[in-house]
Coordinates of C-alpha atoms and ligand atoms in Angstrom, one line a residue:
M208 CA -81.5 -92.6 164.8
R209 CA -84.8 -90.8 165.6
S210 CA -88.0 -91.8 163.8
S211 CA -89.6 -89.2 161.5
G212 CA -92.4 -88.9 164.2
E213 CA -90.0 -87.3 166.7
G214 CA -90.3 -83.7 165.6
E215 CA -91.7 -82.7 169.0
R216 CA -89.7 -80.7 171.4
R217 CA -86.8 -82.7 172.8
M218 CA -84.4 -81.9 175.6
D219 CA -81.4 -83.9 176.8
A220 CA -80.8 -84.6 180.5
Q221 CA -79.1 -81.2 181.0
G222 CA -82.1 -79.4 179.5
F223 CA -80.1 -78.4 176.4
D224 CA -82.2 -78.0 173.3
Y225 CA -82.6 -75.6 170.4
S226 CA -84.3 -72.9 172.3
H227 CA -81.9 -73.1 175.2
H228 CA -78.8 -73.1 173.0
L229 CA -80.0 -70.0 171.1
Q230 CA -81.5 -68.3 174.2
L231 CA -84.6 -67.7 172.1
D232 CA -86.7 -66.6 175.1
T233 CA -84.3 -63.7 175.7
L234 CA -83.8 -63.0 172.0
L235 CA -87.4 -63.0 170.9
S236 CA -88.7 -61.2 174.0
S237 CA -86.6 -58.2 173.1
L238 CA -88.9 -57.4 170.2
R239 CA -91.2 -55.0 172.0
Q240 CA -93.2 -52.4 170.0
V241 CA -93.5 -49.0 171.5
T242 CA -96.5 -48.2 169.3
D243 CA -99.5 -50.3 168.2
H244 CA -98.7 -49.9 164.5
P245 CA -98.3 -53.3 162.9
E246 CA -95.5 -52.0 160.6
E247 CA -93.3 -51.2 163.6
H248 CA -92.7 -54.9 163.9
L249 CA -90.8 -55.0 160.6
F250 CA -89.0 -51.8 161.6
I251 CA -87.7 -53.3 164.8
T252 CA -86.9 -56.7 163.2
V253 CA -84.7 -55.2 160.6
H254 CA -82.8 -53.1 163.2
H255 CA -82.3 -56.2 165.4
V256 CA -81.0 -58.3 162.5
L257 CA -78.5 -55.6 161.5
E258 CA -77.3 -55.2 165.1
L259 CA -76.8 -59.0 165.3
W260 CA -74.7 -58.8 162.1
F261 CA -72.7 -55.8 163.5
K262 CA -72.0 -57.9 166.6
H263 CA -70.7 -60.8 164.4
I264 CA -68.6 -58.4 162.3
I265 CA -67.0 -57.0 165.5
F266 CA -66.3 -60.6 166.7
D267 CA -64.6 -61.6 163.4
L268 CA -62.7 -58.3 163.0
G269 CA -61.0 -59.0 166.3
R270 CA -59.9 -62.4 165.1
I271 CA -58.8 -61.0 161.7
V272 CA -56.6 -58.3 163.2
A273 CA -54.8 -60.9 165.4
M274 CA -54.4 -63.3 162.3
I275 CA -52.9 -60.6 160.1
D276 CA -50.5 -59.5 163.0
A277 CA -49.5 -63.2 163.1
D278 CA -49.0 -63.3 159.3
N279 CA -51.8 -65.9 159.1
L280 CA -53.1 -64.5 155.9
A281 CA -54.9 -67.6 154.6
Q282 CA -57.3 -67.6 157.5
A283 CA -57.6 -63.8 157.7
N284 CA -58.5 -63.8 154.0
W285 CA -61.2 -66.4 154.5
L286 CA -62.9 -64.4 157.3
M287 CA -62.5 -61.1 155.4
R288 CA -64.4 -62.6 152.5
R289 CA -67.1 -63.6 155.0
I290 CA -67.4 -59.9 156.2
A291 CA -67.9 -58.8 152.6
E292 CA -70.6 -61.4 152.2
I293 CA -72.3 -60.2 155.4
L294 CA -72.2 -56.6 154.2
K295 CA -73.8 -57.7 151.0
L296 CA -76.6 -59.4 152.9
A297 CA -77.0 -56.3 155.2
E298 CA -77.6 -54.2 152.2
A299 CA -80.4 -56.4 151.1
H300 CA -82.4 -55.4 154.1
W301 CA -83.1 -52.0 152.7
T302 CA -85.5 -53.3 150.0
V303 CA -87.3 -55.4 152.6
L304 CA -87.7 -52.3 154.8
E305 CA -89.0 -50.4 151.8
T306 CA -92.0 -52.7 151.8
M307 CA -93.2 -50.6 154.7
T308 CA -94.8 -47.6 153.0
A309 CA -93.8 -44.0 153.7
A310 CA -97.4 -43.4 154.8
D311 CA -97.2 -46.3 157.4
F312 CA -93.9 -45.0 158.7
A313 CA -95.3 -41.5 159.0
E314 CA -98.1 -42.9 161.2
F315 CA -95.7 -44.1 164.0
R316 CA -92.3 -42.4 163.5
G317 CA -93.4 -39.4 165.7
Q318 CA -93.5 -41.8 168.7
L319 CA -89.9 -42.9 168.1
T320 CA -88.8 -39.4 169.4
G321 CA -85.0 -39.2 169.6
A322 CA -84.1 -42.8 168.7
S323 CA -81.9 -43.0 165.5
G324 CA -79.5 -45.5 164.0
M325 CA -77.0 -42.8 164.4
Q326 CA -76.8 -43.9 168.1
S327 CA -75.8 -47.4 167.2
R328 CA -72.6 -48.0 169.2
Q329 CA -71.9 -51.2 167.3
F330 CA -72.0 -49.5 163.9
R331 CA -69.5 -46.9 165.1
Q332 CA -67.3 -49.7 166.6
V333 CA -67.2 -51.4 163.3
E334 CA -66.1 -48.2 161.6
V335 CA -63.5 -47.6 164.3
M336 CA -62.1 -51.2 164.1
M337 CA -61.8 -50.8 160.3
G338 CA -59.7 -47.7 160.9
L339 CA -62.0 -44.9 159.9
C340 CA -60.5 -42.5 162.5
E341 CA -57.3 -42.6 160.5
T342 CA -59.0 -41.5 157.2
A343 CA -62.2 -39.6 158.0
G344 CA -60.6 -36.6 159.6
P345 CA -60.5 -35.0 163.1
E346 CA -64.2 -33.9 163.1
Y347 CA -65.3 -37.6 162.8
C348 CA -62.9 -38.7 165.6
A349 CA -64.0 -35.9 167.9
R350 CA -67.7 -36.7 167.3
T351 CA -67.1 -40.4 168.0
E352 CA -65.1 -39.7 171.1
R353 CA -67.8 -37.3 172.4
M354 CA -70.5 -39.8 171.9
W355 CA -68.6 -42.9 172.9
P356 CA -65.7 -42.0 175.2
G357 CA -62.9 -44.5 175.1
L358 CA -64.2 -46.4 172.0
I359 CA -61.3 -45.3 169.7
A360 CA -58.6 -46.1 172.4
E361 CA -60.1 -49.6 172.8
H362 CA -59.0 -50.4 169.2
P363 CA -55.4 -49.3 168.7
R364 CA -54.8 -52.2 166.1
T365 CA -57.3 -51.4 163.4
L366 CA -57.7 -53.4 160.2
R367 CA -56.0 -50.6 158.4
R368 CA -53.0 -50.5 160.7
V369 CA -52.4 -54.3 160.6
F370 CA -53.0 -54.3 156.8
F371 CA -50.3 -51.7 156.1
D372 CA -47.9 -53.1 158.8
C373 CA -48.2 -56.5 157.1
F374 CA -47.2 -54.9 153.7
E375 CA -44.3 -53.2 155.4
R376 CA -43.1 -56.4 157.1
Q377 CA -43.1 -58.1 153.7
G378 CA -41.3 -55.1 152.1
V379 CA -43.7 -54.6 149.2
S380 CA -46.0 -51.9 147.9
L381 CA -49.5 -52.3 146.7
L382 CA -48.3 -51.8 143.1
D383 CA -45.7 -54.6 143.5
V384 CA -48.4 -56.9 144.8
Y385 CA -50.8 -56.2 142.0
R386 CA -48.1 -56.7 139.4
D387 CA -46.9 -60.0 141.0
R388 CA -50.4 -61.0 142.0
W389 CA -50.1 -64.7 141.2
T390 CA -46.8 -65.1 143.1
R391 CA -47.8 -62.8 146.0
H392 CA -51.2 -64.2 146.1
A393 CA -52.0 -64.0 149.8
L394 CA -51.2 -60.2 149.9
F395 CA -53.1 -59.7 146.7
Q396 CA -56.2 -61.4 148.2
L397 CA -55.8 -59.4 151.4
A398 CA -55.9 -56.2 149.3
E399 CA -58.9 -57.4 147.2
N400 CA -60.8 -58.4 150.3
A401 CA -60.1 -55.1 152.0
F402 CA -61.3 -53.3 148.8
E403 CA -64.4 -55.5 148.7
I404 CA -65.3 -54.7 152.4
D405 CA -64.8 -50.9 151.7
R406 CA -66.9 -51.1 148.5
R407 CA -69.7 -53.0 150.3
F408 CA -69.8 -50.6 153.2
Q409 CA -70.1 -47.7 150.7
S410 CA -72.9 -49.5 148.9
W411 CA -74.7 -50.0 152.3
R412 CA -74.5 -46.3 153.1
H413 CA -75.7 -45.3 149.6
N414 CA -78.6 -47.7 149.7
H415 CA -79.5 -46.6 153.2
I416 CA -79.8 -43.0 151.9
L417 CA -82.0 -44.1 149.0
M418 CA -84.2 -46.0 151.4
V419 CA -84.4 -43.0 153.8
R420 CA -85.4 -40.7 150.9
R421 CA -88.2 -43.0 150.1
Q422 CA -89.4 -43.3 153.7
I423 CA -89.3 -39.6 154.8
G424 CA -88.5 -37.4 151.8
I425 CA -85.3 -35.7 150.7
R426 CA -85.5 -32.6 152.9
A427 CA -86.8 -34.2 156.1
K428 CA -85.1 -34.1 159.4
G429 CA -84.2 -37.5 160.9
T430 CA -85.2 -38.7 164.4
G431 CA -81.6 -38.2 165.4
G432 CA -81.9 -34.5 164.6
T433 CA -80.0 -34.1 161.3
F434 CA -81.1 -33.0 157.9
F435 CA -79.9 -36.3 156.5
R436 CA -79.5 -35.0 153.0
D437 CA -76.4 -33.1 154.2
Y438 CA -75.3 -35.4 157.1
L439 CA -75.6 -38.8 155.4
A440 CA -74.2 -37.4 152.2
S441 CA -71.1 -36.4 154.1
T442 CA -70.6 -40.0 155.3
T443 CA -70.6 -41.3 151.7
A444 CA -67.1 -39.8 151.3
Y445 CA -65.8 -42.1 154.1
V446 CA -63.3 -44.8 152.9
F447 CA -61.3 -47.2 155.0
F448 CA -58.6 -47.8 152.4
P449 CA -58.4 -44.8 150.1
E450 CA -55.0 -46.1 149.0
L451 CA -56.6 -49.1 147.4
F452 CA -58.7 -46.8 145.3
E453 CA -55.9 -44.4 144.6
F454 CA -53.2 -46.7 143.3
R455 CA -55.6 -48.1 140.6
N456 CA -55.0 -44.7 138.9
E457 CA -51.3 -45.6 138.7
L458 CA -52.2 -48.9 137.0
T459 CA -54.2 -47.0 134.5
E460 CA -51.5 -44.4 133.9
D461 CA -48.8 -47.1 133.6
A462 CA -50.9 -48.7 130.9
G463 CA -51.0 -45.4 129.0
G464 CA -54.4 -44.3 130.2
E465 CA -55.3 -40.7 131.1
V466 CA -55.9 -39.8 134.7
M467 CA -57.0 -36.4 136.0
P468 CA -54.7 -34.6 138.5
G469 CA -55.4 -35.8 142.0
P470 CA -56.4 -36.4 144.6
Ligands
HEM267 C1 -87.4 -46.3 157.9 C2 -86.2 -46.7 158.3 C3 -85.0 -45.7 158.5 C4 -85.0 -44.4 158.4 C5 -86.1 -43.4 157.9 C6 -83.7 -44.0 158.7 C7 -83.2 -42.7 158.7 C8 -82.0 -42.3 159.1 C9 -81.5 -40.9 159.2 C10 -82.4 -39.7 158.8 C11 -80.3 -40.9 159.7 C12 -79.4 -39.6 159.9 C13 -79.4 -39.3 161.4 C14 -80.7 -38.8 161.9 O1 -80.9 -37.6 161.9 O2 -81.5 -39.6 162.4 C15 -79.9 -42.2 159.9 C16 -78.7 -42.7 160.3 C17 -78.3 -44.0 160.5 N1 -79.1 -45.1 160.4 FE1 -81.0 -45.1 159.6 N2 -82.9 -45.1 159.1 C18 -83.7 -46.2 159.0 C19 -83.4 -47.5 159.2 C20 -82.2 -47.9 159.7 C21 -81.8 -49.2 160.0 C22 -82.8 -50.5 160.0 C23 -80.6 -49.2 160.5 C24 -79.8 -50.4 160.9 C25 -79.1 -50.5 162.0 C26 -80.1 -47.9 160.4 C27 -78.8 -47.5 160.7 C28 -78.4 -46.2 160.7 C29 -77.0 -45.8 161.1 C30 -75.9 -46.7 161.5 C31 -77.0 -44.4 161.0 C32 -75.8 -43.5 161.2 C33 -74.9 -43.4 160.0 C34 -73.7 -42.6 160.2 O3 -73.6 -41.8 161.2 O4 -72.8 -42.7 159.4 N3 -81.1 -47.1 159.9 N4 -80.9 -43.1 159.5

């Protein structure tokens, strides 16, 4: 056991220490400002942190898809809950970014020229792996394919596909599972976790818009070239599992509640 005085840098014989394990030299040296505005530091940090989380979500989504295909629902459920937690954390970054004032951002955003979160390949990959191409319509898929050729084809087994294939294999509907939720608990949890991920993603999008309004104004054009009021608003309609939202109407109707004609 080390004494309390051994807080100094230590390396084992192979040169393996904290900094080496985490590749901190590489990681930290990638924070390079393109302006001399001190607030750009926070701007880059928040983007980096979110890209790291996107990377981890992509990593876990690959595992989850394989687990559901193998009917290993206990482990898939555990990891899906983690993704929902990460998305909750991701959303918390908007209020941190809002501590950069609009006036500060205005002082350096002109130098960011055409760089925009819209060009995040990892963000698009997360959406594609969730199965957004199956629900968002042909315009979304064409735009994604134009920008990232081959990305959609890379992920034929989306979370959506494996989710509904699993329900089919077990020969039950969503309604059956919710009615028998304590006996069909693994499938019930799968549906609740999928719903939670969808809900958190929507919340992330909404709160990104609220943050953008604060930073550049409601009618401003983004550095990616869109009038975000229209573009980002259109993305708030994206849902990975519309069925999970829809069938809840049936529950309400079954219980004698009134539901407006759909969809
Ligand atoms: C001051 C901070 C920010 C502002 C003013 C801002 C503004 C915008 C705007 C206006 C758009 C629409 C596209 C465009 O014309 O550029 C956009 C898209 C986007 N932003 Fe941000 N953003 C900020 C921070 C971030 C951060 C930290 C991330 C984290 C990765 C991010 C991720 C995204 C993504 C993924 C999109 C594309 C959304 C989609 O296509 O569905 N943004 N942002």
